[in-house]
Coordinates of C-alpha atoms and ligand atoms in Angstrom, one line a residue:
X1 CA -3.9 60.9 16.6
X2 CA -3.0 58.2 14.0
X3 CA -4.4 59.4 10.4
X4 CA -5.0 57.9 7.7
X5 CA -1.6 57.5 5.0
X6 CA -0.6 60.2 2.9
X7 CA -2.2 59.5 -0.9
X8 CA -5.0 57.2 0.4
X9 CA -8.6 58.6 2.0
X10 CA -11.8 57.0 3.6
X11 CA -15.4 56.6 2.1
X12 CA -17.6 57.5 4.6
X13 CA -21.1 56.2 4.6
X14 CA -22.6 59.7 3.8
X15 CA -20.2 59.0 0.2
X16 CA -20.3 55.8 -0.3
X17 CA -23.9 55.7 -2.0
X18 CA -22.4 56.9 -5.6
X19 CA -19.4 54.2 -5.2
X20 CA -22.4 51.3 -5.2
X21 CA -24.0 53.4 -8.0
X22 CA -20.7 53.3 -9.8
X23 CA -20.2 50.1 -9.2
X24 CA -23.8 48.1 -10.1
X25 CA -23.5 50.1 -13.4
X26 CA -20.0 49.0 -14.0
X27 CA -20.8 45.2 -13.8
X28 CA -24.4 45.7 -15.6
X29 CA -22.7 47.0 -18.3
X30 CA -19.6 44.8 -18.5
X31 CA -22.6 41.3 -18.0
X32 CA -24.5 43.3 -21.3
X33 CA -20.7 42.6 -23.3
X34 CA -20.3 39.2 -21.4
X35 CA -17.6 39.7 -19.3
X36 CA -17.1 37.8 -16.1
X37 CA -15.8 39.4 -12.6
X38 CA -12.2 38.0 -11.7
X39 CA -11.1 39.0 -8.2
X40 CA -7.6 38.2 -7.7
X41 CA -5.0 38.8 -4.7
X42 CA -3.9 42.5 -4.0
X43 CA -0.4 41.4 -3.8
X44 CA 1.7 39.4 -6.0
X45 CA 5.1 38.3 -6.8
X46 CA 7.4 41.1 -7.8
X47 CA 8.4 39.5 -10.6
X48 CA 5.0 39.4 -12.6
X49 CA 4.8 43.0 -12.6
X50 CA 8.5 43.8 -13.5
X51 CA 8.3 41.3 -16.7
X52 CA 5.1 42.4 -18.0
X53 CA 4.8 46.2 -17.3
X54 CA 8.3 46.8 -18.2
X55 CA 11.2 47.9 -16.2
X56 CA 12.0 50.9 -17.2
X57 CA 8.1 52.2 -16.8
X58 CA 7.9 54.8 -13.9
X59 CA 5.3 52.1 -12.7
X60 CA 7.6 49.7 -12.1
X61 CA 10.6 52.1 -11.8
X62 CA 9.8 54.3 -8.8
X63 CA 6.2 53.8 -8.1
X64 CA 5.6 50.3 -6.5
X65 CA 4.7 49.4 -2.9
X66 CA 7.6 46.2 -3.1
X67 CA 8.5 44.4 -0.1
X68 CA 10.4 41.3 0.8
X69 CA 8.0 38.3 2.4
X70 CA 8.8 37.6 6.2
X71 CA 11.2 35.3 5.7
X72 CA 12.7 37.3 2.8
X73 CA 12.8 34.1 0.6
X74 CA 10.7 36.3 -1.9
X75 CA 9.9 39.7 -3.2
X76 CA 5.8 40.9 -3.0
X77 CA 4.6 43.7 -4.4
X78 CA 1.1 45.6 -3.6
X79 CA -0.9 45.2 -7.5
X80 CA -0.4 48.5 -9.2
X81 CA -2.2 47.7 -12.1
X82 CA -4.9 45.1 -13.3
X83 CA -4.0 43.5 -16.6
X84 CA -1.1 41.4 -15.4
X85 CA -2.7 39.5 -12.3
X86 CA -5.4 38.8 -14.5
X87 CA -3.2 37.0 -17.3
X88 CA -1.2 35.2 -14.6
X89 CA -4.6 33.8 -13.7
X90 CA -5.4 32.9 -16.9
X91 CA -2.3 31.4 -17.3
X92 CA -2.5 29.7 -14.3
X93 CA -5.7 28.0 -14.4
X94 CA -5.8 27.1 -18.0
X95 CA -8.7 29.7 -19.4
X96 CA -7.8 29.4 -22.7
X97 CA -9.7 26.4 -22.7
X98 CA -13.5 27.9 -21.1
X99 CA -14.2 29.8 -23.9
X100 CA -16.7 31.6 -20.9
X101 CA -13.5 32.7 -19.7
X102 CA -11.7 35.0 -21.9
X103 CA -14.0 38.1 -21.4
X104 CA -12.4 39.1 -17.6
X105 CA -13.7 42.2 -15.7
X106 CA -12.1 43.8 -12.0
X107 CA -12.9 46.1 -10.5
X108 CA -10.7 47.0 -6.9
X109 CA -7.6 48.4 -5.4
X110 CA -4.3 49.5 -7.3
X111 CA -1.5 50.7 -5.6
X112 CA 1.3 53.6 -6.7
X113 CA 3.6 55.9 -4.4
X114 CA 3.0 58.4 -6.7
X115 CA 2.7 62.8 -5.2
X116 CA -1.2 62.7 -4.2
X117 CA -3.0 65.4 -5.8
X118 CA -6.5 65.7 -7.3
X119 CA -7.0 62.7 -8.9
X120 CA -4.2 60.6 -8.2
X121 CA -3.3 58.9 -4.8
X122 CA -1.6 56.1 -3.5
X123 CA -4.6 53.7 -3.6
X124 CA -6.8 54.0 -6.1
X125 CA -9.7 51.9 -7.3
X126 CA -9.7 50.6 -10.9
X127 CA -11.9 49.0 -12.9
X128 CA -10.6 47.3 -16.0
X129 CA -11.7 44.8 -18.6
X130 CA -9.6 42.2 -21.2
X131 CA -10.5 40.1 -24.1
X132 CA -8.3 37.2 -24.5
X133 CA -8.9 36.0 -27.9
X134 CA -6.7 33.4 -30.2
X135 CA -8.1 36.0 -33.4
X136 CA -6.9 39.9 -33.2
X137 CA -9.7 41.3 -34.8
X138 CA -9.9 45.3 -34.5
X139 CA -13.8 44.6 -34.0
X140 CA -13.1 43.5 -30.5
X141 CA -11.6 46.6 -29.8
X142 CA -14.4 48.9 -31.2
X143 CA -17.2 46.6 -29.3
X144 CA -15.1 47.5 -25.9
X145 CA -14.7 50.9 -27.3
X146 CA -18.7 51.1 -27.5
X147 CA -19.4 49.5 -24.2
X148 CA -16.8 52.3 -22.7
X149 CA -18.3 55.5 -24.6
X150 CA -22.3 54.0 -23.9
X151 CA -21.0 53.7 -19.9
X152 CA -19.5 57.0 -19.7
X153 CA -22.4 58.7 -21.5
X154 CA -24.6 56.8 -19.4
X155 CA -23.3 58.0 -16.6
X156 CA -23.6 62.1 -17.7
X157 CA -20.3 62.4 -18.1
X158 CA -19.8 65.6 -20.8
X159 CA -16.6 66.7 -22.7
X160 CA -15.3 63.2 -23.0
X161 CA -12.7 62.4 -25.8
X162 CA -11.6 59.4 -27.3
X163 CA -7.6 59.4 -28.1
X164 CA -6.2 56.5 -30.4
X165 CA -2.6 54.9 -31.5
X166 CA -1.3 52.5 -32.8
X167 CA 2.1 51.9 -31.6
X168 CA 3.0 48.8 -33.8
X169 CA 3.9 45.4 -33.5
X170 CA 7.3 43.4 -33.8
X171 CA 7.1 43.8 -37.5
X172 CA 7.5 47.7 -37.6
X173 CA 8.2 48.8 -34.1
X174 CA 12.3 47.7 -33.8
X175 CA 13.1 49.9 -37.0
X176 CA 11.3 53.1 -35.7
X177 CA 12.4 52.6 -32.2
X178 CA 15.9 52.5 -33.7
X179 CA 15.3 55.7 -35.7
X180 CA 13.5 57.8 -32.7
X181 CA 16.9 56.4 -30.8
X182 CA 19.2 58.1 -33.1
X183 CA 16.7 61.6 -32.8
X184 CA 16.4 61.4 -29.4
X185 CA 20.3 61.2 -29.0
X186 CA 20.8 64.3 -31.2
X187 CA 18.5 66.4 -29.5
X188 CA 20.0 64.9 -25.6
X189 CA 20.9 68.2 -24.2
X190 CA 17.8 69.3 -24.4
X191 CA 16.2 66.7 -22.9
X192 CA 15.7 65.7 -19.0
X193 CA 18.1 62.9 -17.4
X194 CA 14.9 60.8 -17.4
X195 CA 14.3 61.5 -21.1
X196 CA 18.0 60.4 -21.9
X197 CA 17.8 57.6 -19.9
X198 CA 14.8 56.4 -21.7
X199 CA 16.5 57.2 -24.8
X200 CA 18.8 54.6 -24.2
X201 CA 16.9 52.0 -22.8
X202 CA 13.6 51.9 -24.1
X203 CA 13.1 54.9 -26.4
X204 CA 8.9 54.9 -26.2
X205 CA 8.8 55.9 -23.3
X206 CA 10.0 59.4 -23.6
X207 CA 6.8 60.3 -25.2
X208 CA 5.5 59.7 -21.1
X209 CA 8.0 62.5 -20.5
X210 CA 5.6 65.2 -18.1
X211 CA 8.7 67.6 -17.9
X212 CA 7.5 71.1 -19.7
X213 CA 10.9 71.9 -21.4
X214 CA 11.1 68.5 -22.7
X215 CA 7.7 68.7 -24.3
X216 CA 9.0 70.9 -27.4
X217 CA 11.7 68.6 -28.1
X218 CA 9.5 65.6 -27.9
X219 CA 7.4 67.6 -30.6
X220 CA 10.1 67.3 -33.2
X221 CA 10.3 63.2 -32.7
X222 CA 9.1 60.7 -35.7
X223 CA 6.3 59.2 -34.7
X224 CA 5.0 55.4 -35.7
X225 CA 1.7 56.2 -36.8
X226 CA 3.6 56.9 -40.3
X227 CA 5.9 54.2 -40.2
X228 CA 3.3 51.4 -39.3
X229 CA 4.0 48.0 -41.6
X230 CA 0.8 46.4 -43.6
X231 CA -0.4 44.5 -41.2
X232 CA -0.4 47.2 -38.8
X233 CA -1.7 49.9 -40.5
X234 CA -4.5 47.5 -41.8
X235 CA -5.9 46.8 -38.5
X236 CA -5.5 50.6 -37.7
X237 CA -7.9 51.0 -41.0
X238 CA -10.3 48.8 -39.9
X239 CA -10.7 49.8 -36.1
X240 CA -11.2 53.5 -37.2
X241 CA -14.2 52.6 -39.4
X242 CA -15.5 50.5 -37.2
X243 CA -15.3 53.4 -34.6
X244 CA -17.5 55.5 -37.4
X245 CA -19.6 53.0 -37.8
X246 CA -20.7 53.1 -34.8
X247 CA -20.4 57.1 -34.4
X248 CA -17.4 57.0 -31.8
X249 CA -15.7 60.5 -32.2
X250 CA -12.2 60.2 -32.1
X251 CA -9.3 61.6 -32.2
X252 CA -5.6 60.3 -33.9
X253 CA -3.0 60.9 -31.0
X254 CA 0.8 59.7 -32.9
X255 CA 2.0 60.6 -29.2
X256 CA 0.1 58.2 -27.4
X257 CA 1.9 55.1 -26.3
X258 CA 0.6 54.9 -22.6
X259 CA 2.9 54.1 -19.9
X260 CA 3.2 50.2 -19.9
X261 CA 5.5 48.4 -21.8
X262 CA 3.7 45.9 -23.0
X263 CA 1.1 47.4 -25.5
X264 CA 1.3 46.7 -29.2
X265 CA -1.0 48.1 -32.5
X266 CA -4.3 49.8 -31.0
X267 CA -3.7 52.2 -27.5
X268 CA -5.9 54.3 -26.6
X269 CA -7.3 56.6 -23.6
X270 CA -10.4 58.9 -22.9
X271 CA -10.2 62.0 -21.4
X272 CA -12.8 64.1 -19.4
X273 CA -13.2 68.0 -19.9
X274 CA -14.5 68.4 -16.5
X275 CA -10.7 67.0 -14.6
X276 CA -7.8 69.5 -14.4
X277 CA -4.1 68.1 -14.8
X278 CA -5.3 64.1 -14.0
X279 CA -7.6 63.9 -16.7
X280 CA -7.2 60.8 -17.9
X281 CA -10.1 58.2 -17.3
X282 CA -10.1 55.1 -19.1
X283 CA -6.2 53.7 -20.9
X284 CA -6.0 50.9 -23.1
X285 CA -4.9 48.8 -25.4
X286 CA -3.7 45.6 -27.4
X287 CA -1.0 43.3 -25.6
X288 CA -0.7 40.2 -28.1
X289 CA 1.8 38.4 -26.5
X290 CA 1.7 39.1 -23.3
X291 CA 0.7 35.9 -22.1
X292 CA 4.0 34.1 -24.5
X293 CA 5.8 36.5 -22.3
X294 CA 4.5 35.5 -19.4
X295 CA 5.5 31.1 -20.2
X296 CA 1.5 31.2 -20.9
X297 CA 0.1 30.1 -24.0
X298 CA -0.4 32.2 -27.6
X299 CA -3.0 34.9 -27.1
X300 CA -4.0 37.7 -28.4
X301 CA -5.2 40.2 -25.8
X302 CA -7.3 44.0 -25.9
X303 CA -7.9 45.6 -22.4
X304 CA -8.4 48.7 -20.2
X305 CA -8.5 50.4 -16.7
X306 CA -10.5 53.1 -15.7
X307 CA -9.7 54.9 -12.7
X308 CA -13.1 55.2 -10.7
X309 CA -12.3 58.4 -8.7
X310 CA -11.6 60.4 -11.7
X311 CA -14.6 58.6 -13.5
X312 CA -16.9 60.1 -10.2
X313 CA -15.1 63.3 -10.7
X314 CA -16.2 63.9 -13.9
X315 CA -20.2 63.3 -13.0
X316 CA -21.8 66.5 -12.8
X317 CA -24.6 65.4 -9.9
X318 CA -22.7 62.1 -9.0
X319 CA -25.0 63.0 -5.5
X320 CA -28.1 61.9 -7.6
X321 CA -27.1 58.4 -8.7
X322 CA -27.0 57.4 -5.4
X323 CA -29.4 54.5 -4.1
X324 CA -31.2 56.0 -1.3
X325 CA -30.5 54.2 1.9
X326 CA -32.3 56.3 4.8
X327 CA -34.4 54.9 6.7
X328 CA -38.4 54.0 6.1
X329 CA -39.3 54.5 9.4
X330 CA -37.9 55.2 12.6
X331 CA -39.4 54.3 15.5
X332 CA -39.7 56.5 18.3
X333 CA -40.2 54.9 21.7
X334 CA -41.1 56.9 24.9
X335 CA -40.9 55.0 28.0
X336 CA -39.1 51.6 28.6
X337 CA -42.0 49.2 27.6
X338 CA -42.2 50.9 24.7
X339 CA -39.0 50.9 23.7
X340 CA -38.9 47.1 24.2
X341 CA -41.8 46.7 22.3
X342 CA -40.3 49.2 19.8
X343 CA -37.4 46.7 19.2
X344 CA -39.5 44.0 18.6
X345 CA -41.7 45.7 16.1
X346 CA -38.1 47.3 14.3
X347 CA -37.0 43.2 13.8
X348 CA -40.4 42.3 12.0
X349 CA -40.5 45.1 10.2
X350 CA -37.1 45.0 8.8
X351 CA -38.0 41.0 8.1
X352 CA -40.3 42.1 5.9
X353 CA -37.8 44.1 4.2
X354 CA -38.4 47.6 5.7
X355 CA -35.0 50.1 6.4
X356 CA -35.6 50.6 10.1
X357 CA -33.2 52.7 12.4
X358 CA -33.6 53.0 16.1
X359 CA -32.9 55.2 18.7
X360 CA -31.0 53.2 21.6
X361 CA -29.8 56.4 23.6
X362 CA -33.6 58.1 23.5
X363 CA -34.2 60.9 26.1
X364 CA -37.2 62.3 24.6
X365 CA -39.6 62.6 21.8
X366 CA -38.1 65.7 20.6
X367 CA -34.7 64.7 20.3
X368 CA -35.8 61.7 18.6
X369 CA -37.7 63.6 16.1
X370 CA -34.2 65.7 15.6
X371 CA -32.5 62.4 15.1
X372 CA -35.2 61.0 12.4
X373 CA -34.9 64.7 11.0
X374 CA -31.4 64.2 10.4
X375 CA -31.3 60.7 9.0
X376 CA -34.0 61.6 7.0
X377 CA -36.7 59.1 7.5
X378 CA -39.6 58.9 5.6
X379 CA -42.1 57.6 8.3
X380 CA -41.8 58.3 12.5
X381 CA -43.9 55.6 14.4
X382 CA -44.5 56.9 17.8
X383 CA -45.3 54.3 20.2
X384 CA -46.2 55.1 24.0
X385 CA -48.1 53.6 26.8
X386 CA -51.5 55.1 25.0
X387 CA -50.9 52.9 22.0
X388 CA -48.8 49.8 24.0
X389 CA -52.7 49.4 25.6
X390 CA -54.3 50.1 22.2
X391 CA -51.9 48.0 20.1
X392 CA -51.9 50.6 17.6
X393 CA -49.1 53.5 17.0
X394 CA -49.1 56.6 15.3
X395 CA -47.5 56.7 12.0
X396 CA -46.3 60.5 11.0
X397 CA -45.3 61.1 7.5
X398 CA -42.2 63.2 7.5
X399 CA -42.7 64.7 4.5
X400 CA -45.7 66.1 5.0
X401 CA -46.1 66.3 8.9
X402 CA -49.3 64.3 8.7
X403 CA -49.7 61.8 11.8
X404 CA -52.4 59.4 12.3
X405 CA -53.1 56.7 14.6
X406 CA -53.2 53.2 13.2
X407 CA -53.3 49.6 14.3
X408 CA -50.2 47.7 14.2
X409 CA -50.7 45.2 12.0
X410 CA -51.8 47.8 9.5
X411 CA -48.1 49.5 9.5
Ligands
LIG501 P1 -1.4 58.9 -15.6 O1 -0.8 59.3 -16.9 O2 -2.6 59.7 -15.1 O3 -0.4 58.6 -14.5 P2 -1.4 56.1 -16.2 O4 -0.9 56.0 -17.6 O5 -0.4 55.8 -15.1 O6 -2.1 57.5 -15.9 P3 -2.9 53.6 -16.3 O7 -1.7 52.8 -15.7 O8 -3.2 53.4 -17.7 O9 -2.6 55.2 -16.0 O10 -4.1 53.4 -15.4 C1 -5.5 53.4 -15.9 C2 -6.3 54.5 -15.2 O11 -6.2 54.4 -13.8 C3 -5.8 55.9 -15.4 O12 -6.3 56.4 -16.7 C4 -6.4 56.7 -14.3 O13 -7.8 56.9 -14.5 C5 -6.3 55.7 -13.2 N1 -5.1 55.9 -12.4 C6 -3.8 55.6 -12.6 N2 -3.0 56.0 -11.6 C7 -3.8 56.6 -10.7 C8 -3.6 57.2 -9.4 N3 -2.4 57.2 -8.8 N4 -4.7 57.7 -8.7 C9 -5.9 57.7 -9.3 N5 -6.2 57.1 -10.5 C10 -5.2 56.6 -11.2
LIG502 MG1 0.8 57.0 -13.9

């Protein structure tokens, strides 16, 4: 038997009912903030990812699906994150100039060979959201912060909390990096070959560092938050009141400079209570210059992705939220002419906009009472030669076993 791949999983239709829940609520609440949807290719060139999530991430280090192109003349890789396909879109199609454009929502596949476990697997869904703006102002971030918090409250989801950073910009960033260098190399022995590695090339990243005996080493490192320029620590000022003004609890993390390279000033992730290990459900933050770095014009970007397995993991009745799809009526048929009467009566009711489910393999009124049982339909209309002559059918309410015959046209 061929199964499905290690790290990814099915949604059956029994399940799927939350996802559309999820979903509509997602994009009602990203249209209230005036985002638009962007849907762009699950795979792109290798490249885009490599020169804007950084190379020495463990995204891009060991956790892409990369692959040459059949005739090898180029490298593809399988999206494993949002933010960068949707700044080589803006790039591409000139958005800077439709002011409409620069508030981008996604919501779809990412892909990362990562070791499955609760909460993590090799294809994940993720909804994200970015402001592309020519002004930096920390009030975008706290209106995104808002629309995030209102969601995820929305949604019943308890114990959540709001982590922030500021990880600096070109101003203050090179001299601290330069000074966490020189700790990091004095404390190398007791560090991990990853952590020393990182030390060398691209000393942030060691705060990632999920190795347990590395964790009391990383304890001792500077961090930026005190070494943050003007500028910097300005904006850091402002978002934080802007946060209380608006009654966002939050918490000042100096260790959290997420795992892409290409964040600078405000980062920032919420957390659930009700996850174990993977508890992370919403990472963010600024990326001015991301698009320079990308040939793409000056812009100043805020974003975030939100992994929706995790989010649905931390509803407490996610069962509740979802639509309710069973059938209004099922009509049970005994005998053939019934039956092909039956299917002519299903199509006009479902014109008229009715859920209507059928039994094609009917042996007999009892096992097509089991089957309406099971899908749980509201309404049974029983139709037999009695009520063929009659034009009329009997209508039994499922709920509360009441049947009564009734003309056709009435149902
Ligand atoms: P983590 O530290 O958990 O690996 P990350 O820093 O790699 O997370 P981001 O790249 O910021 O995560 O992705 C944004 C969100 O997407 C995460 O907070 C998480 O909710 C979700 N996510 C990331 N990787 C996975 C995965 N492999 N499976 C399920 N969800 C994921
Ligand atoms: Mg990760």
């Amino acid at each position: 038997m061929i199964q499905a791949i290690r790290g990814t999983y099915d949604v059956l239709p029994a399940d799927v009912g939350i996802w559309h829940a999820v979903e509509s609520r997602l994009r009602q609440t990203f249209h209230l903030y005036g985002f638009g949807e962007v849907r762009t290719p699950i795979f792109e060139a290798t490249e885009l990812f490599v020169r804007s999530v950084g190379e020495e991430t463990d995204i891009v280090s060991k956790e892409m699906y990369t692959f040459a192109d059949r005739d090898e003349s180029k490298s593809l890789t399988l999206r494993p994150e949002g933010t960068a396909p949707v700044m080589r879109a803006y790039i591409e199609h000139q958005l800077q100039n439709e002011a409409r454009m620069l508030k981008l929502y996604y919501i779809g596949p990412m892909f990362r060979r990562e070791r499955p476990q609760k909460g993590r697997y090799r294809q994940h869904i993720q909804s994200g959201a970015e402001v592309l703006s020519s002004t930096d102002n920390p009030a975008i971030e706290a209106e995104v912060m808002e629309m995030l918090t209102t969601l995820l409250a929305g949604l019943g989801i308890p114990d959540l909390e709001v982590n922030i950073n500021s990880v600096g910009d070109r101003e203050c960033r090179p001299a601290y990096v330069q000074l966490l260098q020189s700790e990091i190399r004095s404390r190398a022995e007791r560090l991990c070959e990853d952590c020393r590695r990182r030390g060398e090339k691209n000393p942030l990243r060691v705060f990632d560092c999920k190795v347990p005996a590395c964790q009391p080493v990383i304890a001792e490192l500077p961090t930026i938050t005190d070494r943050l320029c003007d500028g910097c620590r300005i904006h850091f000022e402002k978002f934080k009141s802007y946060l209380s003004q608006r009654n966002i609890v939050f918490r000042v993390n100096p260790k959290l400079v997420r795992g892409l390279d290409y964040y600078t000033r405000t980062t920032f992730e919420i957390t659930s209570g009700r996850l174990g290990a993977q508890n992370t459900v919403v990472g963010g933050g600024r990326y001015d210059g991301l698009s320079e770095e990308l040939d793409g014009p000056p812009t100043k970007g805020f974003g975030f992705g939100m992994g929706l397995e995790r989010l649905i993991l931390s509803i407490p009745d996610a069962g509740s939220l979802a639509p309710d799809y069973r059938p209004e009526y099922f009509i049970a048929a005994l005998g053939e002419a019934a039956f092909d009467h039956a299917t002519l009566l299903a199509r006009k009711l479902r014109n008229l906009g009715r859920r209507v489910y059928l039994d094609f393999d009917a042996r007999s009124l009892k096992s097509q009472m089991r089957l309406a049982d099971k899908l749980g339909a509201r309404s049974v209309v029983i139709i037999g030669d009695e009520e063929l002559k009659s034009g009329t059918v009997l209508l039994r309410d499922m709920s509360t076993k009441e049947q009564r015959t009734i003309k056709e046209e009435e149902l």
